[in-house]
PDB file of C-alpha atoms in Angstrom:
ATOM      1  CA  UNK A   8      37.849  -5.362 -50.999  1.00  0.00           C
ATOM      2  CA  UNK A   9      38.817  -7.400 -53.930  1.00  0.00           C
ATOM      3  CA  UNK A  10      36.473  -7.666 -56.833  1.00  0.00           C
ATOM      4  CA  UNK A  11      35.059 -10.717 -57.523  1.00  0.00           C
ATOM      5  CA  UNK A  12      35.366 -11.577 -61.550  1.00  0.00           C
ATOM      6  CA  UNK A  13      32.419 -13.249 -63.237  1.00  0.00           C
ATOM      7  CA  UNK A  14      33.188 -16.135 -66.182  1.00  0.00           C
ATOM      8  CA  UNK A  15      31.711 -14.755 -69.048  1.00  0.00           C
ATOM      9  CA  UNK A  16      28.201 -15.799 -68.784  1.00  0.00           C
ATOM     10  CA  UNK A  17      24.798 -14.881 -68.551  1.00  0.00           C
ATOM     11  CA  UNK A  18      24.085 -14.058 -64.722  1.00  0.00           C
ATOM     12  CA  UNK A  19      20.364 -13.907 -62.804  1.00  0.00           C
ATOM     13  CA  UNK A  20      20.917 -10.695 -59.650  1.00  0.00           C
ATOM     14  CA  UNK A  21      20.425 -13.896 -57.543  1.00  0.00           C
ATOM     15  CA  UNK A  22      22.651 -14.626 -54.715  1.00  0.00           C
ATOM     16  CA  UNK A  23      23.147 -18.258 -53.494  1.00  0.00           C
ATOM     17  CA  UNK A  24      22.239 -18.273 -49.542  1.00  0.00           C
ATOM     18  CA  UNK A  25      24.272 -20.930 -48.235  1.00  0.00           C
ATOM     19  CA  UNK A  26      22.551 -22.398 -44.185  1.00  0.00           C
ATOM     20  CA  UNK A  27      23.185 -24.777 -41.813  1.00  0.00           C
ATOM     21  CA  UNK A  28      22.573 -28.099 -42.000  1.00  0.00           C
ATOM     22  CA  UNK A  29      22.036 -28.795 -38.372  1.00  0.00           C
ATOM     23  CA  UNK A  30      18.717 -27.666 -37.165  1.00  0.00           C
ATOM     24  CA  UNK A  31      17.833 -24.630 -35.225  1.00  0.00           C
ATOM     25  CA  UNK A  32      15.818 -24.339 -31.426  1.00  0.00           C
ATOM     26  CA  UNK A  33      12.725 -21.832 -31.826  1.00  0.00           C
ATOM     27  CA  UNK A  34       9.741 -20.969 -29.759  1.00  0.00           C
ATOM     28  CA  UNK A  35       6.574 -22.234 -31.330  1.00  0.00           C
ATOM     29  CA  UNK A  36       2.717 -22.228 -30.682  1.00  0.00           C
ATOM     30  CA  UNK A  37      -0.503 -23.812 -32.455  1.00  0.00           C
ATOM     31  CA  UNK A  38      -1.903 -20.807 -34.493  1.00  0.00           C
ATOM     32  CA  UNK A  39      -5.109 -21.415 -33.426  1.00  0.00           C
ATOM     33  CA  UNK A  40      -3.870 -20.480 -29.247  1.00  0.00           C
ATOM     34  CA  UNK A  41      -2.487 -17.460 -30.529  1.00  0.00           C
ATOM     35  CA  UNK A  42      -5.175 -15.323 -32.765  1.00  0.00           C
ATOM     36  CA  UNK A  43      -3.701 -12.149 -32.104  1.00  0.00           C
ATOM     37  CA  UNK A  44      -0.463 -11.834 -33.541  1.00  0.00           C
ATOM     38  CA  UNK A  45      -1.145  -7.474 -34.424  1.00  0.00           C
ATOM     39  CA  UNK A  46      -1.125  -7.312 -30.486  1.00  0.00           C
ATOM     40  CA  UNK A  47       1.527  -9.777 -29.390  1.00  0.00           C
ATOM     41  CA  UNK A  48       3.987  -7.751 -32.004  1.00  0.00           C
ATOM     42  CA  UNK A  49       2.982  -4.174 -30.955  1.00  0.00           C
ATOM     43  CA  UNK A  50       3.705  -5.797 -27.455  1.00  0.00           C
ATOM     44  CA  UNK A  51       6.776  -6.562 -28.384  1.00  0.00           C
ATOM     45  CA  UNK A  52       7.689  -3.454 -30.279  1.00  0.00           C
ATOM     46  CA  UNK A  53       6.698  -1.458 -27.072  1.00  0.00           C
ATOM     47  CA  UNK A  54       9.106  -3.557 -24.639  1.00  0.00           C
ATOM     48  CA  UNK A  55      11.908  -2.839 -27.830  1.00  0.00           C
ATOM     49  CA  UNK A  56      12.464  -6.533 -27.692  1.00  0.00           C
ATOM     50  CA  UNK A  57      14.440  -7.748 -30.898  1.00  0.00           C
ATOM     51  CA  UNK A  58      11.857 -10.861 -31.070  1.00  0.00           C
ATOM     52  CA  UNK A  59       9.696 -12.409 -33.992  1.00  0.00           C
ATOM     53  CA  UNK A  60       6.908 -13.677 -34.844  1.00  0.00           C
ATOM     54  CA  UNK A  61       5.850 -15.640 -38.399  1.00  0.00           C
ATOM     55  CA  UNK A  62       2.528 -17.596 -38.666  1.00  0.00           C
ATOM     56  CA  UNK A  63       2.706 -20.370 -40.871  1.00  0.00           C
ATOM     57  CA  UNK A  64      -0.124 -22.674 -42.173  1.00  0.00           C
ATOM     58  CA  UNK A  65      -0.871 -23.810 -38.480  1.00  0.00           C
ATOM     59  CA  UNK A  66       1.963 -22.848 -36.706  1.00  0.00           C
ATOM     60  CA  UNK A  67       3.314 -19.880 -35.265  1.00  0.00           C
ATOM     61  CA  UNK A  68       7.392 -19.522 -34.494  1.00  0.00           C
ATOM     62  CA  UNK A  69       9.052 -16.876 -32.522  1.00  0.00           C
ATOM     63  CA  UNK A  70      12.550 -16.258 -32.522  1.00  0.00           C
ATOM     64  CA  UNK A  71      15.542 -13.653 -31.882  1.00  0.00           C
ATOM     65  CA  UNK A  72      17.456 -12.625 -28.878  1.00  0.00           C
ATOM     66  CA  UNK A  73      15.386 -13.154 -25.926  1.00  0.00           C
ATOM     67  CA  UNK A  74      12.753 -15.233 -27.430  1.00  0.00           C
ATOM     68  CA  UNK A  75      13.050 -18.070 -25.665  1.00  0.00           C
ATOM     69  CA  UNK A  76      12.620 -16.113 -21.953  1.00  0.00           C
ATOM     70  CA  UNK A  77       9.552 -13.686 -23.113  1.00  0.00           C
ATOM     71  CA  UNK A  78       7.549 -16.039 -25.819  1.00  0.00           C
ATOM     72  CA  UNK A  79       7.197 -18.877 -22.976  1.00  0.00           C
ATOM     73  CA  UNK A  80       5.393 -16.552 -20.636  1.00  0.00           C
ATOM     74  CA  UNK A  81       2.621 -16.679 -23.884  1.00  0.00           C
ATOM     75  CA  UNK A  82       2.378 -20.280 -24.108  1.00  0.00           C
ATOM     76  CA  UNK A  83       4.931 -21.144 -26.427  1.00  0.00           C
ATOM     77  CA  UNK A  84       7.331 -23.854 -26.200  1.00  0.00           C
ATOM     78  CA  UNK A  85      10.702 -24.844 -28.165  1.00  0.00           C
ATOM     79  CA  UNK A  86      10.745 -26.631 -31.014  1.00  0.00           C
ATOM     80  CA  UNK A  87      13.224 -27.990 -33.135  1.00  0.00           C
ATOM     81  CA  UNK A  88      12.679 -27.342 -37.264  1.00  0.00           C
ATOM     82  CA  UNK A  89      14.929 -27.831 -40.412  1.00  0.00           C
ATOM     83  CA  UNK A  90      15.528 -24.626 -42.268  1.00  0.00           C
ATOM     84  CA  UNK A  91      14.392 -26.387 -45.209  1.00  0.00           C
ATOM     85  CA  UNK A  92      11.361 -27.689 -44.046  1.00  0.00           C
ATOM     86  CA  UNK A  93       9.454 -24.714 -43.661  1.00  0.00           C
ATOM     87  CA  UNK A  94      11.084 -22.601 -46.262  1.00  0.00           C
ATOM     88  CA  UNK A  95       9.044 -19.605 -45.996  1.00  0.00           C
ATOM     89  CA  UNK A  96      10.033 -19.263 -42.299  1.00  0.00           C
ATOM     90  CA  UNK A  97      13.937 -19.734 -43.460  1.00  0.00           C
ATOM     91  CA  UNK A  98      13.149 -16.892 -45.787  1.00  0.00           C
ATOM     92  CA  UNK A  99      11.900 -14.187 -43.577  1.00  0.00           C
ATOM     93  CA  UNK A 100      14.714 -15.224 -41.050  1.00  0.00           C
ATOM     94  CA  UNK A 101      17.857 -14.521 -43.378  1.00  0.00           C
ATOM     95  CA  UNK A 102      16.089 -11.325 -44.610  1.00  0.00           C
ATOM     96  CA  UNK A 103      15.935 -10.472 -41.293  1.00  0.00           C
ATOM     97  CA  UNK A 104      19.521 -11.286 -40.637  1.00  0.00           C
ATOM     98  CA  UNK A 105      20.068  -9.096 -43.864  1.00  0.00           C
ATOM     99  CA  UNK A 106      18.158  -5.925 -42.503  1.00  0.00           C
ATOM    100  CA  UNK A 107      19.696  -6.143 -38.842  1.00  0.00           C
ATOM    101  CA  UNK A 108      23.593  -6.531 -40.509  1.00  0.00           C
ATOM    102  CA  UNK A 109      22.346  -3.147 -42.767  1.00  0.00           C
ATOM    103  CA  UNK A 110      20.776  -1.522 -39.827  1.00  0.00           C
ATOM    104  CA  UNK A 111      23.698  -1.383 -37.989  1.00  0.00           C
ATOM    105  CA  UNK A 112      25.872  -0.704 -40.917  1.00  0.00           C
ATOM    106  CA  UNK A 113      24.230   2.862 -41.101  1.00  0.00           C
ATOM    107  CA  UNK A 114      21.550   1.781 -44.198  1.00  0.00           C
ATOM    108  CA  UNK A 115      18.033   2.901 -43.299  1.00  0.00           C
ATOM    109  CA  UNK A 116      14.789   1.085 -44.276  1.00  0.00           C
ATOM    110  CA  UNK A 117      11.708   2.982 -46.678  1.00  0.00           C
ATOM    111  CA  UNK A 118       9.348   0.210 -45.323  1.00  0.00           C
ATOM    112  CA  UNK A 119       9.665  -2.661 -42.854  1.00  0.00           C
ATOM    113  CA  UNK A 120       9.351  -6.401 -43.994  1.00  0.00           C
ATOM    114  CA  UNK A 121       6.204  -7.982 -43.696  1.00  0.00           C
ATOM    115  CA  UNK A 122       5.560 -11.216 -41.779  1.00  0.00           C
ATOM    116  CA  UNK A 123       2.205 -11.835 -42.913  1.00  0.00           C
ATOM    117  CA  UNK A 124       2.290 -14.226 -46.073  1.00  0.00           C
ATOM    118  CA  UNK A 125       4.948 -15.695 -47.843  1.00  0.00           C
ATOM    119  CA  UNK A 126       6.985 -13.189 -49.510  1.00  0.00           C
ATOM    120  CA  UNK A 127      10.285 -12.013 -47.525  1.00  0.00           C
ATOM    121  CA  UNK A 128      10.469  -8.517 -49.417  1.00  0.00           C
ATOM    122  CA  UNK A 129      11.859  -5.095 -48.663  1.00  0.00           C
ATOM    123  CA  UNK A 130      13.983  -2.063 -49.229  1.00  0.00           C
ATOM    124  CA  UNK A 131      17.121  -0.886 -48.102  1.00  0.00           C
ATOM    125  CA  UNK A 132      19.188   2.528 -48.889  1.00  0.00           C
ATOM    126  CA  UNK A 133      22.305   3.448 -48.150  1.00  0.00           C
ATOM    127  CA  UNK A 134      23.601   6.458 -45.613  1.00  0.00           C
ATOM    128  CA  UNK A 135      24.915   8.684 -47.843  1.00  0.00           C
ATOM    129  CA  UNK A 136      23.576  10.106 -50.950  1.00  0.00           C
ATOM    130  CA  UNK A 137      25.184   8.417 -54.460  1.00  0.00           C
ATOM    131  CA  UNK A 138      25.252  12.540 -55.517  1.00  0.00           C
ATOM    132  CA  UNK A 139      23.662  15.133 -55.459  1.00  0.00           C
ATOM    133  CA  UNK A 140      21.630  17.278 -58.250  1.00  0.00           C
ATOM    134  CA  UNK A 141      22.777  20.926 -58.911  1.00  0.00           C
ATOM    135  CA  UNK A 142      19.203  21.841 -60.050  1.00  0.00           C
ATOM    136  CA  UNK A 143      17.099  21.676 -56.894  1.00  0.00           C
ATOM    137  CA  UNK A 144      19.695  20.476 -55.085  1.00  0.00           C
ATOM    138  CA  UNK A 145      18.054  16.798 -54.903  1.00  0.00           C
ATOM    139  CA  UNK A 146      20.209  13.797 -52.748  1.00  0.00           C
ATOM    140  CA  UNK A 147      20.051  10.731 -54.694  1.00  0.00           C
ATOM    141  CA  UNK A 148      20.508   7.554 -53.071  1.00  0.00           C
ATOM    142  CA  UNK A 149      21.225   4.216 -54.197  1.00  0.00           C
ATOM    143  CA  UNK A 150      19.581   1.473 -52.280  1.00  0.00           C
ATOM    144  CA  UNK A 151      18.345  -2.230 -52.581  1.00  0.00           C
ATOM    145  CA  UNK A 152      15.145  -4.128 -53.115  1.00  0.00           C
ATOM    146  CA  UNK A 153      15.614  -7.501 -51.360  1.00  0.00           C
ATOM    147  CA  UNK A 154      13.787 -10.203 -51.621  1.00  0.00           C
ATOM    148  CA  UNK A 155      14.472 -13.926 -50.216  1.00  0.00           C
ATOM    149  CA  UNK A 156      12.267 -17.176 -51.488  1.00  0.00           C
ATOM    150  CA  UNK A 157      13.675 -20.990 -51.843  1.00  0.00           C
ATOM    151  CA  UNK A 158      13.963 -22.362 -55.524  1.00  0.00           C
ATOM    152  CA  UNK A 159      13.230 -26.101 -55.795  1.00  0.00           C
ATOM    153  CA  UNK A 160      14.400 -26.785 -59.022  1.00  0.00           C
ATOM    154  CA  UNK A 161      18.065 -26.159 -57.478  1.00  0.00           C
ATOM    155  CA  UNK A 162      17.428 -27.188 -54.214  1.00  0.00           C
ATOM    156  CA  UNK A 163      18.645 -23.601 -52.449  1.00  0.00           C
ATOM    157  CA  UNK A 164      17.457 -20.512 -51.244  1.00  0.00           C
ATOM    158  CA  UNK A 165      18.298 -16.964 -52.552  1.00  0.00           C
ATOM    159  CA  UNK A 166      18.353 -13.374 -52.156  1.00  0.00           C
ATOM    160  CA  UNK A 167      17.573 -11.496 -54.995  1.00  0.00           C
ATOM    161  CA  UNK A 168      18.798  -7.845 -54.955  1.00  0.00           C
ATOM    162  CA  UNK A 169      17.519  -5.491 -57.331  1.00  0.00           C
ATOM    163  CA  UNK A 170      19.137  -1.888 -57.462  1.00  0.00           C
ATOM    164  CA  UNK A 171      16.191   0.879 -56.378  1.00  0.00           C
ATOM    165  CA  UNK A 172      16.961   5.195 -55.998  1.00  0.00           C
ATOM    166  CA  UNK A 173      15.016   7.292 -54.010  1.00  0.00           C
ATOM    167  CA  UNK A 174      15.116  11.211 -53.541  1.00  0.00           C
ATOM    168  CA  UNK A 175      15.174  13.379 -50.812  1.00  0.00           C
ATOM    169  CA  UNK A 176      15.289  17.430 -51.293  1.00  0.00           C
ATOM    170  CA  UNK A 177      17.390  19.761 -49.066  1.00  0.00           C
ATOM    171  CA  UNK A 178      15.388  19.114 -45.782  1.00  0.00           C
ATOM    172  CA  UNK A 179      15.265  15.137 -46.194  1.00  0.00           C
ATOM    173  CA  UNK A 180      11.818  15.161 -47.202  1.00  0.00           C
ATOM    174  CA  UNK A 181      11.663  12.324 -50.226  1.00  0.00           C
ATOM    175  CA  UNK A 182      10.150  13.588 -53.676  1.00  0.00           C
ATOM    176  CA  UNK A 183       8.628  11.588 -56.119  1.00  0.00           C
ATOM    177  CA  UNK A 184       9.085  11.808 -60.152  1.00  0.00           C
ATOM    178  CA  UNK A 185       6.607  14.594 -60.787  1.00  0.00           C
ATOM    179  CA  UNK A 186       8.226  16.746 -58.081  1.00  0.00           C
ATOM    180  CA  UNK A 187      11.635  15.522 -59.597  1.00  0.00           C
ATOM    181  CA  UNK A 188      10.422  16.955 -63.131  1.00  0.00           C
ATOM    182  CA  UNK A 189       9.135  20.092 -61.499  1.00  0.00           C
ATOM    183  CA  UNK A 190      12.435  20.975 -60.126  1.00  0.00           C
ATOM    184  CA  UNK A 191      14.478  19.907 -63.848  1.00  0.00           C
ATOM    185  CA  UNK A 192      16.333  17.448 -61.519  1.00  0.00           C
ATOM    186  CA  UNK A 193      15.265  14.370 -62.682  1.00  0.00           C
ATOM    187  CA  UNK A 194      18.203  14.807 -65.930  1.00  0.00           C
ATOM    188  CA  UNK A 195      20.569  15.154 -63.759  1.00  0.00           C
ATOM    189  CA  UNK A 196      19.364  12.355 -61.201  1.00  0.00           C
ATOM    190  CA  UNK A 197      19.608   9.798 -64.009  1.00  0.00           C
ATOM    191  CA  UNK A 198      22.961  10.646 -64.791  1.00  0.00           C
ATOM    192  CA  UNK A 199      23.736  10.255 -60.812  1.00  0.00           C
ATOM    193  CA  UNK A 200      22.488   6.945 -61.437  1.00  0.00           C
ATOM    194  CA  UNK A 201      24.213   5.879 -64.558  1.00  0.00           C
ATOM    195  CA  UNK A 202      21.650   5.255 -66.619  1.00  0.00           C
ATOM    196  CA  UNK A 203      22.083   8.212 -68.439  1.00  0.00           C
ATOM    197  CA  UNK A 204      25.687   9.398 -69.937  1.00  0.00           C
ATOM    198  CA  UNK A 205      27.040  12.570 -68.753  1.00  0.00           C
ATOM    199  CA  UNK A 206      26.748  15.893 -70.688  1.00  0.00           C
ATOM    200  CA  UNK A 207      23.737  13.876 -73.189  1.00  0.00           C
ATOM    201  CA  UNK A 208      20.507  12.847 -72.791  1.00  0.00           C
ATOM    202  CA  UNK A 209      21.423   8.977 -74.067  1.00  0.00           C
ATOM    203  CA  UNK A 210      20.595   5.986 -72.877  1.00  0.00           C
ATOM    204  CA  UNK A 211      24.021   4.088 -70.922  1.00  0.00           C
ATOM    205  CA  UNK A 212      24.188   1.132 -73.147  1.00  0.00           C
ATOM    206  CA  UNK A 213      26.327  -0.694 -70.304  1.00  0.00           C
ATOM    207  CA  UNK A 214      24.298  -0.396 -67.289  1.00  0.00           C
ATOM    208  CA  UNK A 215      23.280  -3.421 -67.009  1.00  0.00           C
ATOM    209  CA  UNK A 216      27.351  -4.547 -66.221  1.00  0.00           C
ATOM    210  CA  UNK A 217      27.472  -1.491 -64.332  1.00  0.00           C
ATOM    211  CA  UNK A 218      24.694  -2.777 -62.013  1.00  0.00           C
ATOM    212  CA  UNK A 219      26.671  -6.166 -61.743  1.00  0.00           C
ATOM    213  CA  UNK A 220      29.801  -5.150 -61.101  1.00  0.00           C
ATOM    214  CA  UNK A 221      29.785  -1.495 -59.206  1.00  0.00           C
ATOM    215  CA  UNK A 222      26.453  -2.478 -57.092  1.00  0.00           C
ATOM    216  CA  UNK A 223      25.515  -6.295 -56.982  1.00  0.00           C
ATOM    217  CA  UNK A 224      28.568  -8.339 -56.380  1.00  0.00           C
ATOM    218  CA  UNK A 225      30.195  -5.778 -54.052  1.00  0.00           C
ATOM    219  CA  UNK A 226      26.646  -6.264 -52.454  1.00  0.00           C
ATOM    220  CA  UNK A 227      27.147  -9.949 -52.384  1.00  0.00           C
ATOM    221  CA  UNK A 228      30.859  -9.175 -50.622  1.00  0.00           C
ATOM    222  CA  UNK A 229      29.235  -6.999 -47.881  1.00  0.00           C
ATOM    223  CA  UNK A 230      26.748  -8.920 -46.700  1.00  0.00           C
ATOM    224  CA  UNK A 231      28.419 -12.095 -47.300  1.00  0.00           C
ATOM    225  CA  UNK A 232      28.315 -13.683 -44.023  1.00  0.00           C
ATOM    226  CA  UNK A 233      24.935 -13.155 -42.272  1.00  0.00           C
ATOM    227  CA  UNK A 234      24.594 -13.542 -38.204  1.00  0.00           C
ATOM    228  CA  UNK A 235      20.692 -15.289 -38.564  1.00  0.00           C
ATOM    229  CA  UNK A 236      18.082 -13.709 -35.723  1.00  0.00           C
ATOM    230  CA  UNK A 237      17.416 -17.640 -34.802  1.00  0.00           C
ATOM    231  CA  UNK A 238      20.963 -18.247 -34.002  1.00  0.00           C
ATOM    232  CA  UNK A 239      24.143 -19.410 -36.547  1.00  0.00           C
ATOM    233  CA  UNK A 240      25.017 -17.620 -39.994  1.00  0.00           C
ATOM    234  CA  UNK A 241      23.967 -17.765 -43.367  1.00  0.00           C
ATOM    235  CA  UNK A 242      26.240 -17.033 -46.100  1.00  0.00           C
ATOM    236  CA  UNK A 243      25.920 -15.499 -49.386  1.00  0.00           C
ATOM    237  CA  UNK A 244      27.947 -17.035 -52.256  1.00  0.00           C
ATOM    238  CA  UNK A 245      29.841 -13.954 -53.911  1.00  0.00           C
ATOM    239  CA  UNK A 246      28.463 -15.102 -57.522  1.00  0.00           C
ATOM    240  CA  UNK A 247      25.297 -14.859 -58.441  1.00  0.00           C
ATOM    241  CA  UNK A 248      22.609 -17.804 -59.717  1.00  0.00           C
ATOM    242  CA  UNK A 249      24.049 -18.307 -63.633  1.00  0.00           C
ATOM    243  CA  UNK A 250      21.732 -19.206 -66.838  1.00  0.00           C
ATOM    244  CA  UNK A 251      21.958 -22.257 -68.532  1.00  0.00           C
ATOM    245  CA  UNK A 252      20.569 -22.019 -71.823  1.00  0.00           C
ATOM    246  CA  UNK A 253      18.893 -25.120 -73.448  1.00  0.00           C
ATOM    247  CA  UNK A 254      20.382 -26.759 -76.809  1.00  0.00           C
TER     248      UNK A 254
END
């Protein structure tokens, strides 16, 4: 994979999510026929159906494989919608599209995404530990907090990914910081990291490019092209939202 090389710059850890313009087919249904959502998705969960569900305002939309064939038989209908015009909906959709791609790429998920309110949000890690602690023998893993929201001001939506760790001891049970300190890993775990330099107890002065170039952009490369649960692809742009400074 060839690195992708920033212009000198100042750089946001926001990707560019590139959609269609044509607009997509989902199932849809006046919220106030469908009151229970917390049943129709445990329904769906129990069948293992790789269907939706996102209430918005006063609409509800379903979508992913099989939608269309199981969401009719609960009174919805198809409807055709913009992905800009309900932008929260869009949102929730490409993160989804993001999780699915990372599921099946091996990464595993601390918590699922939430499709009550607006915010598209969750957390990612990656199979295999980033290292592993001699004291306590700790894994360390490098992972991703994702989050997916459309910014007016440049007319585009975007995925922000912010580098997260999480620790696991010998039997795969995670630890928090106290237990971290408790077993004189946590040192060492910060060094795993990068944010400490090795053999000191000093601060990395160049994480912050480290972060950019070793985890964000190749993130950017990976999950560049994004097969969307509704149908089509989204694509990431491999450089990140820039800042323009005022004069």
């Amino acid at each position: 994979m060839v690195g992708v090389q920033l212009q000198p710059g100042i750089y946001t850890n926001i990707f560019p999510a590139v959609l269609p313009a044509e607009p997509v087919t989902l199932m849809e249904i006046q919220r106030s026929l469908a009151q229970d959502l917390r049943a129709l998705r445990e329904e769906i969960e129990r069948a293992n159906l790789r269907v939706h569900v996102y209430a918005y305002k006063d609409h509800v939309y379903g979508y992913g494989q099989g939608a269309n064939t199981f969401l009719s038989t609960k009174g919805f209908s198809p409807t055709t919608v913009s992905f800009q015009e309900v932008p929260a909906l869009t949102a929730h959709m490409v993160l989804q599209g993001v999780i699915d791609l990372a599921l099946e790429k091996g990464f595993w998920q601390r918590w699922k995404m939430s499709l009550k309110g607006v915010e598209a949000r969750t957390e990612i890690f990656r199979p295999e530990p980033k290292g592993t602690t001699t004291q306590g023998r700790v894994k360390v893993f490098a992972g991703y907090d994702l989050r997916c929201a459309y910014y007016p001001t440049v007319e585009s939506f975007g995925l922000v990914v912010d580098v997260i760790w999480t620790y696991q001891d010998e039997n795969g049970m995670p630890l928090n910081t106290p237990k971290m300190r408790g077993q004189n890993a946590m040192n060492e775990a910060w060094v795993i990291q990068e944010e400490y330099l090795r053999g000191t107890n000093r601060f990395n002065l160049q994480i912050s490019q480290i972060r950019m170039h070793d985890y964000l952009l190749p993130f950017a490369q990976e999950f560049h092209t994004i097969p969307l649960p509704c149908g089509g692809q989204a694509h990431l742009k491999l450089e990140p939202f820039s800042v323009i400074l005022g004069r």
